[in-house]
Amino acid sequence: MFYQRFCQRFSHSIRQDVATNPKELLQFLKLNRGLFFIRSNKVTLVKNRPSEDGSENGSDEGDLESNNNSVFPLDQNALARIHFVKALKPAQELVERLLQDIHNQERKVVGLDFKTVTVGIDGELFLSLCVVATQSQIGVFDLASSDVIIMESGLRDILENDKITKVIHDARRVGSLLAHKYAVHMVNIFDTQVAHSVLQHEKFGKPLHDLRSISFVNLQRVYYPQSIMLSDVTPRKLSQSPK
């Protein structure tokens, strides 16, 4: 019954990434006991589970343990750690702070993302945003305002540094664009798209070239649903400043 409701609520693409039968769904729920409470055929969010006296026993959304994210708790306060720059000088200063964070980390790892835009009738591709995240802050670089930011701010040094691991989802197209248009060659990349494909290959035995790609949002649903379900951060425009 619960699996039937799961199928009715979620699209086929999401079900393919989470569970394709009742047994897989149960395994998924058990792997995320910190988020789901299972009793008989009823599944509820832990934060909404009634206590023994019938009162709500929800976790405080501001509690770091409730959202299982001690680095960036998923609340409005985390927005103060996001820094948006669109000029060279502020970009250089931000890169210096990011590099200092990286230097202080035991493992030299950053999260990385890019946004692209297509311009003209020929569909020429450009980078519009670059996002670099350390354990304490997130830098958002407006590359649409000036190409010089990626070349002279120090971003290139991070991307080409083989001592810094760059965690990114589906790096193939962006990596090719960086190399051919900006002469920037990323190294030491951990691609979560590739990692997911390898895990799916090991689980189902399908050839890697037959496996479907997965969006980053669906990747979160599979491996870290807390980051979506327990977040109280609503989408906002980059022009909006945290209050």
PDB file of C-alpha atoms in Angstrom:
ATOM      1  CA  MET A   1       0.000   0.000   0.000  1.00  0.00           C
ATOM      2  CA  PHE A   2       2.742   2.461   0.935  1.00  0.00           C
ATOM      3  CA  TYR A   3       4.743   1.669  -2.194  1.00  0.00           C
ATOM      4  CA  GLN A   4       1.621   2.269  -4.283  1.00  0.00           C
ATOM      5  CA  ARG A   5       1.202   5.719  -2.734  1.00  0.00           C
ATOM      6  CA  PHE A   6       4.898   6.373  -3.326  1.00  0.00           C
ATOM      7  CA  CYS A   7       4.434   5.556  -7.029  1.00  0.00           C
ATOM      8  CA  GLN A   8       1.391   7.807  -7.276  1.00  0.00           C
ATOM      9  CA  ARG A   9       3.139  10.777  -5.708  1.00  0.00           C
ATOM     10  CA  PHE A  10       6.546  10.722  -7.381  1.00  0.00           C
ATOM     11  CA  SER A  11       7.541  10.700 -11.035  1.00  0.00           C
ATOM     12  CA  HIS A  12       9.090   7.707 -12.756  1.00  0.00           C
ATOM     13  CA  SER A  13      12.526   9.362 -12.939  1.00  0.00           C
ATOM     14  CA  ILE A  14      12.603   9.914  -9.170  1.00  0.00           C
ATOM     15  CA  ARG A  15      11.390   6.376  -8.461  1.00  0.00           C
ATOM     16  CA  GLN A  16      14.161   4.993 -10.654  1.00  0.00           C
ATOM     17  CA  ASP A  17      16.738   6.778  -8.506  1.00  0.00           C
ATOM     18  CA  VAL A  18      15.189   6.005  -5.114  1.00  0.00           C
ATOM     19  CA  ALA A  19      13.438   2.634  -5.377  1.00  0.00           C
ATOM     20  CA  THR A  20      11.920   0.470  -8.101  1.00  0.00           C
ATOM     21  CA  ASN A  21      10.134  -1.994  -5.831  1.00  0.00           C
ATOM     22  CA  PRO A  22       8.773  -2.182  -2.253  1.00  0.00           C
ATOM     23  CA  LYS A  23      11.908  -3.887  -0.936  1.00  0.00           C
ATOM     24  CA  GLU A  24      14.209  -1.147  -2.244  1.00  0.00           C
ATOM     25  CA  LEU A  25      11.914   1.532  -0.828  1.00  0.00           C
ATOM     26  CA  LEU A  26      12.027  -0.089   2.604  1.00  0.00           C
ATOM     27  CA  GLN A  27      15.825  -0.253   2.420  1.00  0.00           C
ATOM     28  CA  PHE A  28      15.949   3.425   1.476  1.00  0.00           C
ATOM     29  CA  LEU A  29      13.749   4.373   4.440  1.00  0.00           C
ATOM     30  CA  LYS A  30      15.806   2.270   6.850  1.00  0.00           C
ATOM     31  CA  LEU A  31      19.021   3.886   5.629  1.00  0.00           C
ATOM     32  CA  ASN A  32      17.505   7.249   6.545  1.00  0.00           C
ATOM     33  CA  ARG A  33      16.116   6.455   9.992  1.00  0.00           C
ATOM     34  CA  GLY A  34      17.267   9.853  11.173  1.00  0.00           C
ATOM     35  CA  LEU A  35      14.649  11.326   8.863  1.00  0.00           C
ATOM     36  CA  PHE A  36      11.867   8.718   8.650  1.00  0.00           C
ATOM     37  CA  PHE A  37       9.977   6.933  11.429  1.00  0.00           C
ATOM     38  CA  ILE A  38       8.565   3.562  10.341  1.00  0.00           C
ATOM     39  CA  ARG A  39       5.758   1.786  12.178  1.00  0.00           C
ATOM     40  CA  SER A  40       3.778  -1.001  10.486  1.00  0.00           C
ATOM     41  CA  ASN A  41       2.723   0.428   7.114  1.00  0.00           C
ATOM     42  CA  LYS A  42       2.910   4.044   8.235  1.00  0.00           C
ATOM     43  CA  VAL A  43       5.900   6.287   7.553  1.00  0.00           C
ATOM     44  CA  THR A  44       6.264   9.778   9.007  1.00  0.00           C
ATOM     45  CA  LEU A  45       9.019  12.356   9.225  1.00  0.00           C
ATOM     46  CA  VAL A  46      10.888  12.087  12.520  1.00  0.00           C
ATOM     47  CA  LYS A  47      10.479  15.825  13.119  1.00  0.00           C
ATOM     48  CA  ASN A  48       6.679  15.421  12.892  1.00  0.00           C
ATOM     49  CA  ARG A  49       6.346  12.141  14.808  1.00  0.00           C
ATOM     50  CA  PRO A  50       3.911  12.356  17.729  1.00  0.00           C
ATOM     51  CA  SER A  51       5.412  11.649  21.145  1.00  0.00           C
ATOM     52  CA  GLU A  52       3.967   9.075  23.511  1.00  0.00           C
ATOM     53  CA  ASP A  53       1.670  11.630  25.161  1.00  0.00           C
ATOM     54  CA  GLY A  54       0.220  12.605  21.809  1.00  0.00           C
ATOM     55  CA  SER A  55       1.963  15.957  21.570  1.00  0.00           C
ATOM     56  CA  GLU A  56       4.144  16.938  18.641  1.00  0.00           C
ATOM     57  CA  ASN A  57       7.718  15.843  19.106  1.00  0.00           C
ATOM     58  CA  GLY A  58       9.182  17.700  16.173  1.00  0.00           C
ATOM     59  CA  SER A  59      12.802  18.726  16.206  1.00  0.00           C
ATOM     60  CA  ASP A  60      13.689  22.371  16.325  1.00  0.00           C
ATOM     61  CA  GLU A  61      14.502  23.411  12.766  1.00  0.00           C
ATOM     62  CA  GLY A  62      17.343  25.533  14.072  1.00  0.00           C
ATOM     63  CA  ASP A  63      18.967  22.540  15.767  1.00  0.00           C
ATOM     64  CA  LEU A  64      22.066  21.433  13.874  1.00  0.00           C
ATOM     65  CA  GLU A  65      21.365  17.783  14.619  1.00  0.00           C
ATOM     66  CA  SER A  66      17.822  17.978  13.288  1.00  0.00           C
ATOM     67  CA  ASN A  67      18.959  18.740   9.761  1.00  0.00           C
ATOM     68  CA  ASN A  68      22.112  16.637   9.999  1.00  0.00           C
ATOM     69  CA  ASN A  69      24.246  19.411   8.565  1.00  0.00           C
ATOM     70  CA  SER A  70      26.742  20.860  11.019  1.00  0.00           C
ATOM     71  CA  VAL A  71      28.622  22.770   8.323  1.00  0.00           C
ATOM     72  CA  PHE A  72      25.771  24.742   6.767  1.00  0.00           C
ATOM     73  CA  PRO A  73      22.631  24.465   8.907  1.00  0.00           C
ATOM     74  CA  LEU A  74      19.685  24.821   6.579  1.00  0.00           C
ATOM     75  CA  ASP A  75      18.210  28.069   7.844  1.00  0.00           C
ATOM     76  CA  GLN A  76      18.246  31.758   6.995  1.00  0.00           C
ATOM     77  CA  ASN A  77      21.351  32.386   9.114  1.00  0.00           C
ATOM     78  CA  ALA A  78      23.406  30.332   6.663  1.00  0.00           C
ATOM     79  CA  LEU A  79      22.725  32.892   3.937  1.00  0.00           C
ATOM     80  CA  ALA A  80      25.101  35.302   5.685  1.00  0.00           C
ATOM     81  CA  ARG A  81      27.940  32.960   4.699  1.00  0.00           C
ATOM     82  CA  ILE A  82      27.183  33.364   1.004  1.00  0.00           C
ATOM     83  CA  HIS A  83      29.230  36.069  -0.724  1.00  0.00           C
ATOM     84  CA  PHE A  84      28.317  37.327  -4.198  1.00  0.00           C
ATOM     85  CA  VAL A  85      30.867  39.288  -6.237  1.00  0.00           C
ATOM     86  CA  LYS A  86      30.835  40.669  -9.765  1.00  0.00           C
ATOM     87  CA  ALA A  87      33.982  42.801  -9.948  1.00  0.00           C
ATOM     88  CA  LEU A  88      37.636  41.804 -10.047  1.00  0.00           C
ATOM     89  CA  LYS A  89      38.852  43.361  -6.785  1.00  0.00           C
ATOM     90  CA  PRO A  90      36.113  41.867  -4.560  1.00  0.00           C
ATOM     91  CA  ALA A  91      36.586  38.557  -6.395  1.00  0.00           C
ATOM     92  CA  GLN A  92      40.307  38.562  -5.595  1.00  0.00           C
ATOM     93  CA  GLU A  93      39.584  39.264  -1.931  1.00  0.00           C
ATOM     94  CA  LEU A  94      36.985  36.496  -1.809  1.00  0.00           C
ATOM     95  CA  VAL A  95      39.364  33.990  -3.413  1.00  0.00           C
ATOM     96  CA  GLU A  96      41.981  34.864  -0.778  1.00  0.00           C
ATOM     97  CA  ARG A  97      39.479  34.074   1.986  1.00  0.00           C
ATOM     98  CA  LEU A  98      38.462  30.827   0.288  1.00  0.00           C
ATOM     99  CA  LEU A  99      42.098  29.776  -0.079  1.00  0.00           C
ATOM    100  CA  GLN A 100      42.670  30.520   3.602  1.00  0.00           C
ATOM    101  CA  ASP A 101      39.723  28.262   4.460  1.00  0.00           C
ATOM    102  CA  ILE A 102      41.086  25.526   2.216  1.00  0.00           C
ATOM    103  CA  HIS A 103      44.526  25.840   3.806  1.00  0.00           C
ATOM    104  CA  ASN A 104      42.982  25.401   7.269  1.00  0.00           C
ATOM    105  CA  GLN A 105      41.012  22.296   6.269  1.00  0.00           C
ATOM    106  CA  GLU A 106      42.468  18.894   7.049  1.00  0.00           C
ATOM    107  CA  ARG A 107      41.342  17.701   3.621  1.00  0.00           C
ATOM    108  CA  LYS A 108      41.720  20.175   0.782  1.00  0.00           C
ATOM    109  CA  VAL A 109      38.218  19.885  -0.689  1.00  0.00           C
ATOM    110  CA  VAL A 110      35.792  22.402  -2.177  1.00  0.00           C
ATOM    111  CA  GLY A 111      32.319  22.097  -3.602  1.00  0.00           C
ATOM    112  CA  LEU A 112      32.075  23.495  -7.111  1.00  0.00           C
ATOM    113  CA  ASP A 113      29.267  24.445  -9.473  1.00  0.00           C
ATOM    114  CA  PHE A 114      28.877  26.447 -12.668  1.00  0.00           C
ATOM    115  CA  LYS A 115      25.939  27.949 -14.498  1.00  0.00           C
ATOM    116  CA  THR A 116      26.039  28.461 -18.247  1.00  0.00           C
ATOM    117  CA  VAL A 117      24.101  30.582 -20.734  1.00  0.00           C
ATOM    118  CA  THR A 118      23.609  30.122 -24.457  1.00  0.00           C
ATOM    119  CA  VAL A 119      23.927  33.254 -26.579  1.00  0.00           C
ATOM    120  CA  GLY A 120      23.173  33.965 -30.238  1.00  0.00           C
ATOM    121  CA  ILE A 121      21.580  32.021 -33.061  1.00  0.00           C
ATOM    122  CA  ASP A 122      24.555  29.674 -33.148  1.00  0.00           C
ATOM    123  CA  GLY A 123      24.025  28.791 -29.505  1.00  0.00           C
ATOM    124  CA  GLU A 124      27.466  29.781 -28.233  1.00  0.00           C
ATOM    125  CA  LEU A 125      27.964  28.684 -24.630  1.00  0.00           C
ATOM    126  CA  PHE A 126      29.336  30.962 -21.904  1.00  0.00           C
ATOM    127  CA  LEU A 127      29.873  30.642 -18.174  1.00  0.00           C
ATOM    128  CA  SER A 128      27.615  32.946 -16.169  1.00  0.00           C
ATOM    129  CA  LEU A 129      28.259  31.897 -12.559  1.00  0.00           C
ATOM    130  CA  CYS A 130      30.875  29.992 -10.611  1.00  0.00           C
ATOM    131  CA  VAL A 131      30.153  28.776  -7.080  1.00  0.00           C
ATOM    132  CA  VAL A 132      32.941  27.630  -4.752  1.00  0.00           C
ATOM    133  CA  ALA A 133      32.108  26.287  -1.286  1.00  0.00           C
ATOM    134  CA  THR A 134      34.449  25.580   1.606  1.00  0.00           C
ATOM    135  CA  GLN A 135      33.464  24.306   5.035  1.00  0.00           C
ATOM    136  CA  SER A 136      32.654  27.797   6.283  1.00  0.00           C
ATOM    137  CA  GLN A 137      31.581  29.952   3.340  1.00  0.00           C
ATOM    138  CA  ILE A 138      30.295  29.982  -0.221  1.00  0.00           C
ATOM    139  CA  GLY A 139      31.638  32.251  -2.935  1.00  0.00           C
ATOM    140  CA  VAL A 140      29.420  33.112  -5.904  1.00  0.00           C
ATOM    141  CA  PHE A 141      31.275  34.726  -8.807  1.00  0.00           C
ATOM    142  CA  ASP A 142      29.380  36.581 -11.545  1.00  0.00           C
ATOM    143  CA  LEU A 143      31.335  35.603 -14.651  1.00  0.00           C
ATOM    144  CA  ALA A 144      28.768  37.143 -16.993  1.00  0.00           C
ATOM    145  CA  SER A 145      29.850  40.618 -15.891  1.00  0.00           C
ATOM    146  CA  SER A 146      33.498  40.007 -16.751  1.00  0.00           C
ATOM    147  CA  ASP A 147      35.506  37.082 -18.116  1.00  0.00           C
ATOM    148  CA  VAL A 148      38.562  38.505 -16.415  1.00  0.00           C
ATOM    149  CA  ILE A 149      37.291  37.284 -13.034  1.00  0.00           C
ATOM    150  CA  ILE A 150      37.973  33.647 -13.821  1.00  0.00           C
ATOM    151  CA  MET A 151      41.418  34.440 -15.215  1.00  0.00           C
ATOM    152  CA  GLU A 152      42.782  37.033 -12.770  1.00  0.00           C
ATOM    153  CA  SER A 153      40.910  36.643  -9.482  1.00  0.00           C
ATOM    154  CA  GLY A 154      42.692  33.453  -8.456  1.00  0.00           C
ATOM    155  CA  LEU A 155      39.806  31.158  -9.393  1.00  0.00           C
ATOM    156  CA  ARG A 156      41.970  29.573 -12.047  1.00  0.00           C
ATOM    157  CA  ASP A 157      44.559  28.669  -9.413  1.00  0.00           C
ATOM    158  CA  ILE A 158      41.914  26.775  -7.431  1.00  0.00           C
ATOM    159  CA  LEU A 159      40.575  24.949 -10.484  1.00  0.00           C
ATOM    160  CA  GLU A 160      44.012  23.896 -11.712  1.00  0.00           C
ATOM    161  CA  ASN A 161      45.472  23.023  -8.304  1.00  0.00           C
ATOM    162  CA  ASP A 162      46.008  19.262  -8.119  1.00  0.00           C
ATOM    163  CA  LYS A 163      46.200  19.411  -4.311  1.00  0.00           C
ATOM    164  CA  ILE A 164      42.588  20.652  -4.028  1.00  0.00           C
ATOM    165  CA  THR A 165      39.796  18.162  -4.715  1.00  0.00           C
ATOM    166  CA  LYS A 166      36.882  19.723  -6.583  1.00  0.00           C
ATOM    167  CA  VAL A 167      33.525  18.039  -5.916  1.00  0.00           C
ATOM    168  CA  ILE A 168      31.159  18.784  -8.787  1.00  0.00           C
ATOM    169  CA  HIS A 169      28.118  17.215 -10.416  1.00  0.00           C
ATOM    170  CA  ASP A 170      28.447  16.327 -14.112  1.00  0.00           C
ATOM    171  CA  ALA A 171      31.723  18.086 -14.885  1.00  0.00           C
ATOM    172  CA  ARG A 172      32.089  16.937 -18.488  1.00  0.00           C
ATOM    173  CA  ARG A 173      30.461  19.838 -20.336  1.00  0.00           C
ATOM    174  CA  VAL A 174      31.784  22.545 -18.023  1.00  0.00           C
ATOM    175  CA  GLY A 175      35.262  21.032 -18.071  1.00  0.00           C
ATOM    176  CA  SER A 176      35.275  21.076 -21.859  1.00  0.00           C
ATOM    177  CA  LEU A 177      34.030  24.678 -21.936  1.00  0.00           C
ATOM    178  CA  LEU A 178      36.687  25.807 -19.458  1.00  0.00           C
ATOM    179  CA  ALA A 179      39.428  24.148 -21.476  1.00  0.00           C
ATOM    180  CA  HIS A 180      38.418  25.334 -24.943  1.00  0.00           C
ATOM    181  CA  LYS A 181      37.062  28.813 -24.234  1.00  0.00           C
ATOM    182  CA  TYR A 182      39.025  29.917 -21.179  1.00  0.00           C
ATOM    183  CA  ALA A 183      42.169  27.726 -21.387  1.00  0.00           C
ATOM    184  CA  VAL A 184      41.500  26.539 -17.835  1.00  0.00           C
ATOM    185  CA  HIS A 185      42.134  22.856 -17.184  1.00  0.00           C
ATOM    186  CA  MET A 186      40.467  21.482 -14.061  1.00  0.00           C
ATOM    187  CA  VAL A 187      42.278  18.667 -12.283  1.00  0.00           C
ATOM    188  CA  ASN A 188      41.608  16.459  -9.252  1.00  0.00           C
ATOM    189  CA  ILE A 189      37.849  16.270  -9.806  1.00  0.00           C
ATOM    190  CA  PHE A 190      35.359  14.123  -7.909  1.00  0.00           C
ATOM    191  CA  ASP A 191      32.289  13.970 -10.157  1.00  0.00           C
ATOM    192  CA  THR A 192      29.161  12.923  -8.248  1.00  0.00           C
ATOM    193  CA  GLN A 193      27.451  12.035 -11.540  1.00  0.00           C
ATOM    194  CA  VAL A 194      30.183   9.499 -12.268  1.00  0.00           C
ATOM    195  CA  ALA A 195      30.168   8.249  -8.675  1.00  0.00           C
ATOM    196  CA  HIS A 196      26.409   7.640  -8.851  1.00  0.00           C
ATOM    197  CA  SER A 197      26.787   5.758 -12.141  1.00  0.00           C
ATOM    198  CA  VAL A 198      29.455   3.515 -10.640  1.00  0.00           C
ATOM    199  CA  LEU A 199      27.242   2.741  -7.640  1.00  0.00           C
ATOM    200  CA  GLN A 200      24.273   2.001  -9.914  1.00  0.00           C
ATOM    201  CA  HIS A 201      26.484  -0.239 -12.044  1.00  0.00           C
ATOM    202  CA  GLU A 202      27.584  -2.185  -8.980  1.00  0.00           C
ATOM    203  CA  LYS A 203      24.001  -2.440  -7.714  1.00  0.00           C
ATOM    204  CA  PHE A 204      22.212  -3.445 -10.920  1.00  0.00           C
ATOM    205  CA  GLY A 205      25.052  -4.771 -13.067  1.00  0.00           C
ATOM    206  CA  LYS A 206      24.160  -2.600 -16.055  1.00  0.00           C
ATOM    207  CA  PRO A 207      26.900  -1.343 -18.388  1.00  0.00           C
ATOM    208  CA  LEU A 208      27.962   2.178 -17.469  1.00  0.00           C
ATOM    209  CA  HIS A 209      27.095   3.533 -20.916  1.00  0.00           C
ATOM    210  CA  ASP A 210      23.492   2.317 -20.511  1.00  0.00           C
ATOM    211  CA  LEU A 211      22.888   4.137 -17.229  1.00  0.00           C
ATOM    212  CA  ARG A 212      20.833   7.317 -17.236  1.00  0.00           C
ATOM    213  CA  SER A 213      22.210  10.583 -15.955  1.00  0.00           C
ATOM    214  CA  ILE A 214      20.730  11.992 -12.768  1.00  0.00           C
ATOM    215  CA  SER A 215      20.022  15.599 -11.869  1.00  0.00           C
ATOM    216  CA  PHE A 216      21.668  17.048  -8.785  1.00  0.00           C
ATOM    217  CA  VAL A 217      18.309  17.488  -7.050  1.00  0.00           C
ATOM    218  CA  ASN A 218      17.469  13.818  -7.590  1.00  0.00           C
ATOM    219  CA  LEU A 219      20.961  12.906  -6.403  1.00  0.00           C
ATOM    220  CA  GLN A 220      20.178  14.694  -3.141  1.00  0.00           C
ATOM    221  CA  ARG A 221      16.874  12.831  -2.870  1.00  0.00           C
ATOM    222  CA  VAL A 222      18.700   9.524  -3.140  1.00  0.00           C
ATOM    223  CA  TYR A 223      21.712  10.082  -0.882  1.00  0.00           C
ATOM    224  CA  TYR A 224      20.880  13.040   1.350  1.00  0.00           C
ATOM    225  CA  PRO A 225      17.123  13.722   1.460  1.00  0.00           C
ATOM    226  CA  GLN A 226      17.521  15.700   4.690  1.00  0.00           C
ATOM    227  CA  SER A 227      19.082  18.539   2.720  1.00  0.00           C
ATOM    228  CA  ILE A 228      15.804  19.017   0.856  1.00  0.00           C
ATOM    229  CA  MET A 229      13.088  17.860   3.229  1.00  0.00           C
ATOM    230  CA  LEU A 230      14.344  19.628   6.344  1.00  0.00           C
ATOM    231  CA  SER A 231      15.389  22.867   4.702  1.00  0.00           C
ATOM    232  CA  ASP A 232      13.433  25.997   5.503  1.00  0.00           C
ATOM    233  CA  VAL A 233      15.374  28.100   3.012  1.00  0.00           C
ATOM    234  CA  THR A 234      13.143  29.327   0.222  1.00  0.00           C
ATOM    235  CA  PRO A 235      14.480  30.124  -3.266  1.00  0.00           C
ATOM    236  CA  ARG A 236      15.607  33.709  -3.705  1.00  0.00           C
ATOM    237  CA  LYS A 237      17.149  35.889  -6.351  1.00  0.00           C
ATOM    238  CA  LEU A 238      20.880  36.507  -6.165  1.00  0.00           C
ATOM    239  CA  SER A 239      20.132  40.236  -6.004  1.00  0.00           C
ATOM    240  CA  GLN A 240      18.378  39.743  -2.667  1.00  0.00           C
ATOM    241  CA  SER A 241      20.561  40.200   0.378  1.00  0.00           C
ATOM    242  CA  PRO A 242      20.124  38.015   3.456  1.00  0.00           C
ATOM    243  CA  LYS A 243      18.233  39.783   6.222  1.00  0.00           C
TER     244      LYS A 243
END
